[in-house]
mmCIF file of C-alpha atoms in Angstrom:
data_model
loop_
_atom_site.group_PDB
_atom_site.id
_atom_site.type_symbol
_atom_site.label_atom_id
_atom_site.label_comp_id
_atom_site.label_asym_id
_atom_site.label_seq_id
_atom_site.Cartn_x
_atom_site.Cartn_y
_atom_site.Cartn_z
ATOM 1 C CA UNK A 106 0.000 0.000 0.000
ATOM 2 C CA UNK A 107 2.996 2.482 0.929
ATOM 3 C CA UNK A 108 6.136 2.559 -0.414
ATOM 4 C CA UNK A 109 9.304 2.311 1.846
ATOM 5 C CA UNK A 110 9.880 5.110 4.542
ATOM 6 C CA UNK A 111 13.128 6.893 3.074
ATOM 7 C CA UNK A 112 15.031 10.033 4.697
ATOM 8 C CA UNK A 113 15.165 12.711 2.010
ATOM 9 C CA UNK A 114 17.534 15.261 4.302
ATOM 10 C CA UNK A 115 20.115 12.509 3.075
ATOM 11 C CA UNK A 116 20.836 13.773 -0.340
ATOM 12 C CA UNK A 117 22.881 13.179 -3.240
ATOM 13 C CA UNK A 118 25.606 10.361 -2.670
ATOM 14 C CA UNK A 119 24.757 10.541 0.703
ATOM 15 C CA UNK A 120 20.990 9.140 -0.378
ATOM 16 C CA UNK A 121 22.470 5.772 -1.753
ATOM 17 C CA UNK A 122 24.288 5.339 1.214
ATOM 18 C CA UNK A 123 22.225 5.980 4.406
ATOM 19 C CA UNK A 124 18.557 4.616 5.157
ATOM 20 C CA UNK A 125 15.927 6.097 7.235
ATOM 21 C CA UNK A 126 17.281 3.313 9.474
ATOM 22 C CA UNK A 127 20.888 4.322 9.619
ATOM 23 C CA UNK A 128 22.170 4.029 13.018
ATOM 24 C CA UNK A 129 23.368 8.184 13.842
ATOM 25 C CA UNK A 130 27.617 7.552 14.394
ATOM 26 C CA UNK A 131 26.860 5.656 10.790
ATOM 27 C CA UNK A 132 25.126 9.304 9.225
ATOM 28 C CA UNK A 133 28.363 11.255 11.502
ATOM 29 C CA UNK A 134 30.638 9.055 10.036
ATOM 30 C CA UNK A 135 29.332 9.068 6.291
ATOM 31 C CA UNK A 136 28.886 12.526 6.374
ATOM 32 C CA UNK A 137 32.389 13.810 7.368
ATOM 33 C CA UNK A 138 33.723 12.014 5.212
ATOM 34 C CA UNK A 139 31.458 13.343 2.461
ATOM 35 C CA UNK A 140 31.998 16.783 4.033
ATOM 36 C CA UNK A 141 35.986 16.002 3.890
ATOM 37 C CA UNK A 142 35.885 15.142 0.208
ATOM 38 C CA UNK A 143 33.818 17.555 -0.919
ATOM 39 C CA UNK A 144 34.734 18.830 -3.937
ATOM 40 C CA UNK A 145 31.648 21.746 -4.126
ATOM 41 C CA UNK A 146 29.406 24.052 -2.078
ATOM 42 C CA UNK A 147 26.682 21.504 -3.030
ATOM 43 C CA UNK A 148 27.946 18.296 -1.801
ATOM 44 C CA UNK A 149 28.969 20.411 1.114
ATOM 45 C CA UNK A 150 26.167 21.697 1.818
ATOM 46 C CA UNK A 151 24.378 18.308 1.675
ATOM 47 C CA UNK A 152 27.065 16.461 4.121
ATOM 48 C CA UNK A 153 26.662 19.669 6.372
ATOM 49 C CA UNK A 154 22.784 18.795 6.450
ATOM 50 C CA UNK A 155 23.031 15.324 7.103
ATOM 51 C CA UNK A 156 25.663 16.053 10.052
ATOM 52 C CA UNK A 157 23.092 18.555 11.386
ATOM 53 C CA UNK A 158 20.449 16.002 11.565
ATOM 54 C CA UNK A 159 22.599 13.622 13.050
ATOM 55 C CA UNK A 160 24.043 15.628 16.056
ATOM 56 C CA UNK A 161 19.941 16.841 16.846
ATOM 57 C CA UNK A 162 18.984 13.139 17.129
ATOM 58 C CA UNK A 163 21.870 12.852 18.986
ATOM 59 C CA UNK A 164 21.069 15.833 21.321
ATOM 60 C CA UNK A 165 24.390 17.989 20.293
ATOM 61 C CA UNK A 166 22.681 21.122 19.749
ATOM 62 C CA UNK A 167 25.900 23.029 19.580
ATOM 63 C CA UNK A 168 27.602 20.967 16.845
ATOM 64 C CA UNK A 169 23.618 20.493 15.234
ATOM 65 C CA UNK A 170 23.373 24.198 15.148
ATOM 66 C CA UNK A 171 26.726 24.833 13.670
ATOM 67 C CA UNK A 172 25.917 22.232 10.712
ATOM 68 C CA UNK A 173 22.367 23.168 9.724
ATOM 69 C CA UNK A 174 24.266 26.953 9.606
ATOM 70 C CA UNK A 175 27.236 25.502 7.299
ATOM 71 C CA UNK A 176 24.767 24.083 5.138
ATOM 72 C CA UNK A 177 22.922 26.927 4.566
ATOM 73 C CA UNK A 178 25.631 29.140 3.483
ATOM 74 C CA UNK A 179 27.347 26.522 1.416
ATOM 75 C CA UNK A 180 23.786 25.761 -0.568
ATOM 76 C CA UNK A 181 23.281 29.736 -1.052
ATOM 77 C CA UNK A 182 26.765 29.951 -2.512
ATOM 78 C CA UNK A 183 26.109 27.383 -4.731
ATOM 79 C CA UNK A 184 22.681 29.066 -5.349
ATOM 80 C CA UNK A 185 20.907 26.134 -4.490
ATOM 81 C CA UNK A 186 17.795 27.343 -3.335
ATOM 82 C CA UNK A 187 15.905 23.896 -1.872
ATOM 83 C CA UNK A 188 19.140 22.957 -0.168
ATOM 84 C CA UNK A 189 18.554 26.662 1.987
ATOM 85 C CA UNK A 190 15.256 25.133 2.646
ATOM 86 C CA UNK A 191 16.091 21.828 3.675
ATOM 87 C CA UNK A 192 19.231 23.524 5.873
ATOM 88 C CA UNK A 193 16.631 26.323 7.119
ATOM 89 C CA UNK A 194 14.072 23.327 8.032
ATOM 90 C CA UNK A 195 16.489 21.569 10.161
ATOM 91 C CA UNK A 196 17.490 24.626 11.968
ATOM 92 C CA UNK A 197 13.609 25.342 12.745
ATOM 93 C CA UNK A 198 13.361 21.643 13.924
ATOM 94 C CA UNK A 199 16.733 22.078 16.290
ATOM 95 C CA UNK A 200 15.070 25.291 17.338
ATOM 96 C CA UNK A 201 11.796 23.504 18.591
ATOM 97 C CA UNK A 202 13.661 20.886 20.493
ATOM 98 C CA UNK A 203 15.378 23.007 22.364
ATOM 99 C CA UNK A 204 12.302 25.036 23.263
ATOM 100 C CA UNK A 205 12.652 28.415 21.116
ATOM 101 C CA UNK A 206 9.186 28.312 19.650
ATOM 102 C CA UNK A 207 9.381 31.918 18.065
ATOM 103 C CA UNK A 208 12.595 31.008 16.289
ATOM 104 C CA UNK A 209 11.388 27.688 15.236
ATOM 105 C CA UNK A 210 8.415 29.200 13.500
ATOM 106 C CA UNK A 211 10.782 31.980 12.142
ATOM 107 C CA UNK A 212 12.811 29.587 10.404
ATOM 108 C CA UNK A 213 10.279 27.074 9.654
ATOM 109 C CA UNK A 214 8.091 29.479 8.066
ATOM 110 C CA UNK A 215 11.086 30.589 6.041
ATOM 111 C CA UNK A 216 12.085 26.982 4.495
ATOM 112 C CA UNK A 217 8.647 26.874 3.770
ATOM 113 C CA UNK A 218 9.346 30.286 1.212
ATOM 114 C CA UNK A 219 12.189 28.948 -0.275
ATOM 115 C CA UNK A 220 10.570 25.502 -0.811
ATOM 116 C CA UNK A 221 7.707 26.815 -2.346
ATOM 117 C CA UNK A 222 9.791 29.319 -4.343
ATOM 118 C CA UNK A 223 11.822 26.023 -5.965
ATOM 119 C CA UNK A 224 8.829 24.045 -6.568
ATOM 120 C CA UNK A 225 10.639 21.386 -3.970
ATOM 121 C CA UNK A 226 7.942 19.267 -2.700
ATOM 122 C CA UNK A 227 9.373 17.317 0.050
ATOM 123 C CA UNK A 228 11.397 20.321 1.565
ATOM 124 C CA UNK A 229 7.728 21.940 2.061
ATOM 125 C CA UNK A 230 5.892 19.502 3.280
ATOM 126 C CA UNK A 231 8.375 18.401 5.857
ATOM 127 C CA UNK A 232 8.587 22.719 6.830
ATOM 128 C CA UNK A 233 4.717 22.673 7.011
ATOM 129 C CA UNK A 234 5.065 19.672 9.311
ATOM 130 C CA UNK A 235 7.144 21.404 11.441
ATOM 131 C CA UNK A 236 5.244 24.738 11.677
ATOM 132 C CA UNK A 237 2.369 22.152 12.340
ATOM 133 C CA UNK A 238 4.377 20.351 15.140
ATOM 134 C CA UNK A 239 5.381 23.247 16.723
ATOM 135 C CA UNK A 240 1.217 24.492 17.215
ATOM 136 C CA UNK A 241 0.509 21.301 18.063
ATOM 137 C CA UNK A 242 2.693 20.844 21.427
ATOM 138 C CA UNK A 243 1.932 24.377 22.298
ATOM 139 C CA UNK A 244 -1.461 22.692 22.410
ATOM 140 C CA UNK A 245 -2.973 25.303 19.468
ATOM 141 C CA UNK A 246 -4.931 22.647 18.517
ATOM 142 C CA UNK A 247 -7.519 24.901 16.000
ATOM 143 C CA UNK A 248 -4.952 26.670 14.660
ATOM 144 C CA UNK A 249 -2.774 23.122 12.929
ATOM 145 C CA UNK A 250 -5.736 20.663 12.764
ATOM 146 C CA UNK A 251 -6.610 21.476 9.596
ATOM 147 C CA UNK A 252 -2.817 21.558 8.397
ATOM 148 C CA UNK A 253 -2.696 17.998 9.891
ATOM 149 C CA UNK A 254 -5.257 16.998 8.218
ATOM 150 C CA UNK A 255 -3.964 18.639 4.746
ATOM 151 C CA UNK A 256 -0.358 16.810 5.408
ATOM 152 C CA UNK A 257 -1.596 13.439 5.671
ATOM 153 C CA UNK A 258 -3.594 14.014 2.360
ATOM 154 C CA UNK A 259 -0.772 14.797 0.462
ATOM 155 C CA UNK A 260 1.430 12.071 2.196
ATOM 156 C CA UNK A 261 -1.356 9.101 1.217
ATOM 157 C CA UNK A 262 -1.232 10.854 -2.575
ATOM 158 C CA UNK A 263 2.434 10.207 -2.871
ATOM 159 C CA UNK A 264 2.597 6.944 -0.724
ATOM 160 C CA UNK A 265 5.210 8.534 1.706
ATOM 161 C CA UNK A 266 4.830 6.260 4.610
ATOM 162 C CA UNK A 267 7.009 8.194 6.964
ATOM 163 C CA UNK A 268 4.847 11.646 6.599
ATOM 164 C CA UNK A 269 1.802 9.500 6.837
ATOM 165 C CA UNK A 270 3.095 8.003 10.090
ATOM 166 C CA UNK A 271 3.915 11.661 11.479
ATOM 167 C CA UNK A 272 0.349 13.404 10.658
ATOM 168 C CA UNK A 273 -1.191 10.481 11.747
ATOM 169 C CA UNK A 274 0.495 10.511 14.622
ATOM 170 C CA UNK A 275 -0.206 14.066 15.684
ATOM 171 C CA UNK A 276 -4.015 13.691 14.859
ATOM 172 C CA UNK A 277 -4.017 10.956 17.455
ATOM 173 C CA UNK A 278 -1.896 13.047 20.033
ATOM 174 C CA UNK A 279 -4.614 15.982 19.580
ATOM 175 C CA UNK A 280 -7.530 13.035 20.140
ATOM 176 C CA UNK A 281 -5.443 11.678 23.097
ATOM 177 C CA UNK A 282 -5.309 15.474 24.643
ATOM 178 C CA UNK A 283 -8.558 16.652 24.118
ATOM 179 C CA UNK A 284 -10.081 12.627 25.365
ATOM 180 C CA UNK A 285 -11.022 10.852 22.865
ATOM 181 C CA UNK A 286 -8.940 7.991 23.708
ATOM 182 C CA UNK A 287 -10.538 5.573 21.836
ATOM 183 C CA UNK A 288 -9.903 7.264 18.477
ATOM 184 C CA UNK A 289 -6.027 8.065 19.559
ATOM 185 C CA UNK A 290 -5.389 4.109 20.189
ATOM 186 C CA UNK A 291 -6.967 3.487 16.855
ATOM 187 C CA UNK A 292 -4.934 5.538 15.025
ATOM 188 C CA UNK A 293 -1.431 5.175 16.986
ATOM 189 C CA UNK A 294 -1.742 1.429 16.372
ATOM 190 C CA UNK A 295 -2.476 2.133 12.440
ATOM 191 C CA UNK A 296 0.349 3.803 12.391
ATOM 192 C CA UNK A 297 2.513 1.363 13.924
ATOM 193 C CA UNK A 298 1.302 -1.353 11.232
ATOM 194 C CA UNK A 299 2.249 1.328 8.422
ATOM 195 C CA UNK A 300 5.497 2.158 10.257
ATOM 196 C CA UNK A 301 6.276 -1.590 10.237
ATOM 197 C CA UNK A 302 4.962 -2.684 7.153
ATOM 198 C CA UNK A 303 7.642 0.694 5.568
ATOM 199 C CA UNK A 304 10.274 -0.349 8.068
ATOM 200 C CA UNK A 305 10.565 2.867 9.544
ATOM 201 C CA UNK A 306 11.529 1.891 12.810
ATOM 202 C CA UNK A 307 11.573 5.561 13.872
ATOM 203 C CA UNK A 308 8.113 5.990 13.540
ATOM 204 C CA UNK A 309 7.302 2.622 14.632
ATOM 205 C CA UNK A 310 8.979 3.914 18.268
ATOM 206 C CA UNK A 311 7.192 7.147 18.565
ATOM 207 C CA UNK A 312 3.988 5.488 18.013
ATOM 208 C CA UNK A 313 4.298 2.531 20.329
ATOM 209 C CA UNK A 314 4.780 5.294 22.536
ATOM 210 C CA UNK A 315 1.712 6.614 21.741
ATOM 211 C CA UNK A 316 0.002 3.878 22.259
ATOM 212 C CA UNK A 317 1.532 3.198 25.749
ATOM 213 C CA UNK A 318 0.209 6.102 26.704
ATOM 214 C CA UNK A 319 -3.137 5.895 25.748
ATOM 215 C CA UNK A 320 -3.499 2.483 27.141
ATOM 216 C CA UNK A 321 -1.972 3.933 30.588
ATOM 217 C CA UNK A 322 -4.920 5.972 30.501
ATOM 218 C CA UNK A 323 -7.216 3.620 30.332
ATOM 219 C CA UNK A 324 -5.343 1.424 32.981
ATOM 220 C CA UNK A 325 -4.091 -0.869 31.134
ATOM 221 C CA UNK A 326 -0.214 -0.133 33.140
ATOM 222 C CA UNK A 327 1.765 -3.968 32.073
ATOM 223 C CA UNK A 328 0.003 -3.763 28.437
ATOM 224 C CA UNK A 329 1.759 -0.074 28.089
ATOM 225 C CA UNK A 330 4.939 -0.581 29.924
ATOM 226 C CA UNK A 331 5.612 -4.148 27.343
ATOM 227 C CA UNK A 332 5.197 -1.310 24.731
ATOM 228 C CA UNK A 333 7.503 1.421 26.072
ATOM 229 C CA UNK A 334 9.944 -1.359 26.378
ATOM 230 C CA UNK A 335 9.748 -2.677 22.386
ATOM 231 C CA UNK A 336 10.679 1.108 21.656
ATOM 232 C CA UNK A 337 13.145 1.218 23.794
ATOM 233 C CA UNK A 338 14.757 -1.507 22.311
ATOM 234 C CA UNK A 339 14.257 0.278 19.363
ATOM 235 C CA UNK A 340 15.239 3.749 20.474
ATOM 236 C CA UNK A 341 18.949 2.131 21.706
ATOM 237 C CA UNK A 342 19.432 -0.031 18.649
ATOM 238 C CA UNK A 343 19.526 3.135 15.992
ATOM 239 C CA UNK A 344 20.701 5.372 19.275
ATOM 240 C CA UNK A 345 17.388 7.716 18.991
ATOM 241 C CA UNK A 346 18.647 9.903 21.771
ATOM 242 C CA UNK A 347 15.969 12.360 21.994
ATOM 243 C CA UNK A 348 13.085 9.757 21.440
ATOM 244 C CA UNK A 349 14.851 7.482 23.994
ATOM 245 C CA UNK A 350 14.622 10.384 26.490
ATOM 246 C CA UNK A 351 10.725 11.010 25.648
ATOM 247 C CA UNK A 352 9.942 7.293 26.309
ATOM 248 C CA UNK A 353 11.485 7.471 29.344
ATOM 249 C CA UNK A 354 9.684 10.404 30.050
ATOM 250 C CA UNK A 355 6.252 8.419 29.274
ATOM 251 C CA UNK A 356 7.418 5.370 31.620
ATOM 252 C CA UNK A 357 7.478 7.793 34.684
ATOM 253 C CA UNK A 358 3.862 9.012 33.006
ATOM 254 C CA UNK A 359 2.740 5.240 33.205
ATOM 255 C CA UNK A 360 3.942 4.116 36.430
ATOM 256 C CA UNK A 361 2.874 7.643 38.099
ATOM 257 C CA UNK A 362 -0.706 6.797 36.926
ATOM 258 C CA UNK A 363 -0.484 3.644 38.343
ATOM 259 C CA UNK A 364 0.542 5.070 41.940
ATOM 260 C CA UNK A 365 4.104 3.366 41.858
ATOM 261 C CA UNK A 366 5.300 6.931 42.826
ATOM 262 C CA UNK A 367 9.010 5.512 44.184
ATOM 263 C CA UNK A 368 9.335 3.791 40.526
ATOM 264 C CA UNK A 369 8.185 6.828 38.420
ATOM 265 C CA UNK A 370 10.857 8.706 40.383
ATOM 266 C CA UNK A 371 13.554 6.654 38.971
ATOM 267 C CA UNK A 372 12.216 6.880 35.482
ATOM 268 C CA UNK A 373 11.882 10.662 35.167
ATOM 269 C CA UNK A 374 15.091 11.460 36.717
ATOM 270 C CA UNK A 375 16.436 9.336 34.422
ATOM 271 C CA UNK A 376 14.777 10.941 31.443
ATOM 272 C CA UNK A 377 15.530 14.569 33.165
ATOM 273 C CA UNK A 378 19.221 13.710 32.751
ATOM 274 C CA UNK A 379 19.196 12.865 29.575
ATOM 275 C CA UNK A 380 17.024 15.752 28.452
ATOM 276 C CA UNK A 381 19.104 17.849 30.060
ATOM 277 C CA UNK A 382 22.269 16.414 28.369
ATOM 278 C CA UNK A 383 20.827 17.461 24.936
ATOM 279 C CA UNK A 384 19.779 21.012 26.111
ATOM 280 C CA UNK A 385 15.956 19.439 25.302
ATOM 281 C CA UNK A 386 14.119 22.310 27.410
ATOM 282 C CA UNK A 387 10.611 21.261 26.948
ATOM 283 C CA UNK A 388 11.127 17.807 27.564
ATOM 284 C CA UNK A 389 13.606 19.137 30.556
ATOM 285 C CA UNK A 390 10.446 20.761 31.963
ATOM 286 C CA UNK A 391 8.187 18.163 31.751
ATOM 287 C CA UNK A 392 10.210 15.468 33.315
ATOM 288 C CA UNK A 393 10.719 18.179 36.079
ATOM 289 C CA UNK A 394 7.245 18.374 36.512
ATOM 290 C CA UNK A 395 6.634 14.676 36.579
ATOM 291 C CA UNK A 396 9.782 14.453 39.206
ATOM 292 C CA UNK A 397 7.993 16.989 41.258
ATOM 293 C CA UNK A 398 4.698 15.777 41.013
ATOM 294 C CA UNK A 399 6.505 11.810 42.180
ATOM 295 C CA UNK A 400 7.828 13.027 44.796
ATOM 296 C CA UNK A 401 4.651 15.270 46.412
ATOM 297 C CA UNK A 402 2.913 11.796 46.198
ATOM 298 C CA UNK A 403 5.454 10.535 48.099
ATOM 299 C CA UNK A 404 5.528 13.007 50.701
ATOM 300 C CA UNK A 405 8.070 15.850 49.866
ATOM 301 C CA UNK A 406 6.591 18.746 51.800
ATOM 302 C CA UNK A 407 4.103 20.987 49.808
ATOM 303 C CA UNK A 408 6.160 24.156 50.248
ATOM 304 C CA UNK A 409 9.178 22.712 48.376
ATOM 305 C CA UNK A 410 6.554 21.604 45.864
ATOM 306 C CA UNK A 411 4.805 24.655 45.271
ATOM 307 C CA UNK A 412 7.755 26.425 44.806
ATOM 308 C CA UNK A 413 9.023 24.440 42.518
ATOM 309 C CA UNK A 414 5.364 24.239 40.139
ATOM 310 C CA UNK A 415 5.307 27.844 39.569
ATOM 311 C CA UNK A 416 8.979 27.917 38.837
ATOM 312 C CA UNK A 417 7.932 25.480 36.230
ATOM 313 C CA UNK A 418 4.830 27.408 35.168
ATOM 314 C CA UNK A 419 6.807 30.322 34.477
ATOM 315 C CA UNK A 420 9.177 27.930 32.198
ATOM 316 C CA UNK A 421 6.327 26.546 30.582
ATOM 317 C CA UNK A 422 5.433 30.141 29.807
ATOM 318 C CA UNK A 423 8.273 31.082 28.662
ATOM 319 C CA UNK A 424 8.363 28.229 25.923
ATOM 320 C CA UNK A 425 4.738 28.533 25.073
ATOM 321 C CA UNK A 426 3.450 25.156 26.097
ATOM 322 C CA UNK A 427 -0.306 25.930 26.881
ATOM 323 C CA UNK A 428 -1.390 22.084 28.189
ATOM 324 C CA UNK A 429 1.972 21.695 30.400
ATOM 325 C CA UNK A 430 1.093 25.206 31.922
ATOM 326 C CA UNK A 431 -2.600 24.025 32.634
ATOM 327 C CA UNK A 432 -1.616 20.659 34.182
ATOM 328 C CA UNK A 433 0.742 22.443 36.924
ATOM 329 C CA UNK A 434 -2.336 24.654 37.799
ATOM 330 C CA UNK A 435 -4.188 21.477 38.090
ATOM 331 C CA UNK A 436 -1.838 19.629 40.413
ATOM 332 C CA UNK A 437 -1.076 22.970 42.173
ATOM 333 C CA UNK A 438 -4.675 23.106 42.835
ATOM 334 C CA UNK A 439 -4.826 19.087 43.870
ATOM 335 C CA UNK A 440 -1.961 20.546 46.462
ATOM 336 C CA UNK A 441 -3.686 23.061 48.348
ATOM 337 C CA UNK A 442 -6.794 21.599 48.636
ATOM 338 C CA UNK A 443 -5.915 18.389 50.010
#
């Protein structure tokens, strides 16, 4: 039904070589070397792009940043105006994991421009799925729903399996957060059949995730955590850093629902250091806030607490994440009135 997931910021030689499913010191490796030997601004700019990738999924913003940057400059030299778009889109996405909204839209919106300017289709769509990414975990639900929607149209037209698996994936987050659970499971576990049956094991992960989650909800706790632990298999075999840090992150979710407090301690401090070894600031945030929340269940006096949830609120202002904001007044509110 769908053709093979493929990774289209891995360009020119660099296409033939790597997979979607290239482990990340595999695209570093590949890369510098095609970086070393380039022999224009063009392959440069492409071996700069797939370096910049790498290091994000790796969590080195620093050496991410300076790539996506490099690439850009190299691909306006050589007046290559999708390569700006792709390097422009990468920057946006490094911008949005580490929790610079504004800039991510900025740069986003911009890769979208030169995209469209160039007729380049993929570069685009994947900038229009990031501007829709970006509204989405702000929780801006009415404002990107549409664009979702529009995103997975185009990806079934073209049979791109991975872009299915991503809008399909949102649309079930934005059921999940507004409770239509039922719907969400439906569609995370589609997308794990399409992300299997297009061996993208990437999007396979995120969306066993997914479904964790949504079963956690509905109390199904060993059914989700047998899931969290496939993707973490996963996640470690093709060293998805950042998405290794998220499903830990959902593991302290699951076993805080289930009122093993002293267990969902362990697994968001856990996730909390490795968010905070990537500079990830929204996902440093939330694993705060699931820390924090652990440990009031366990006892930890409600002063400390308190303090600590509208330090957090004030972070989760500051990076414009509307449903993280609401959920500290929520268990702020839990707090004083018990």
């Amino acid at each position: 039904m769908y053709g093979k997931a493929f990774a289209p910021e891995y360009q020119g030689d660099l296409g033939a070589a790597l997979s979607v499913n290239s482990s990340y010191d595999e695209v570093l490796a590949t890369a510098e070397r095609a970086r070393r030997d380039a022999g224009t601004d063009l392959d440069r700019a492409r071996a700069a792009l797939a370096l910049a990738e790498a290091n994000r999924r790796l969590g080195r913003a620093a050496e991410a940043r300076a790539a996506w940057r490099d690439s850009y400059r190299c691909a306006r030299r050589a007046g290559d105006t999708a390569g700006m778009a792709w390097a422009l889109w990468s920057g946006g996405t490094l911008a949005r994991q580490c929790g610079t909204l504004p800039l991510a839209r900025r740069l986003l919106s911009a890769a979208v421009a030169f995209a469209d300017a160039c007729g380049e289709r993929l570069a685009h769509g994947y900038a229009l799925a990031g501007l829709a990414e970006t509204g989405r975990i702000q929780g801006d639900y009415a404002a990107v729903a549409d664009l979702h929607e529009q995103l997975l149209q185009q990806a079934r037209a073209h049979g791109e399996a991975r872009h299915i698996v991503w809008a399909l994936s949102g649309i079930a987050q934005m059921h999940r957060n507004t409770g239509e659970h039922g719907r969400a499971l439906e569609l995370f576990t589609e997308c794990v059949g399409i992300a299997a049956e297009a061996d993208d094991a990437r999007g396979r992960a995120w969306s066993l995730r997914g479904m964790a989650d949504v079963l956690s909800l509905g109390g199904d706790t060993a059914r989700a955590l047998d899931l969290l632990t496939e993707a973490e298999a996963v996640c470690r075999d093709l060293e998805l850093a950042g998405a290794l840090a998220y499903n830990h992150k959902m593991r302290g979710n699951v076993l805080f629902r289930a009122a093993r407090y002293e267990e969902a301690c362990t697994a968001y401090a856990v996730a909390l250091r490795e968010f905070r070894g990537m500079h990830e600031a929204r996902g440093t945030a939330l694993a705060r806030l699931g820390l924090a929340k652990s440990r009031a269940r366990r006892g930890r006096a409600p002063a400390a607490t308190l303090a600590e949830l509208a330090e957090l609120e004030r972070e989760f202002a500051r990076i414009g994440l509307r449903q993280a904001r609401q959920s500290v007044v929520a268990f702020r509110s839990e707090l004083v009135a018990a």
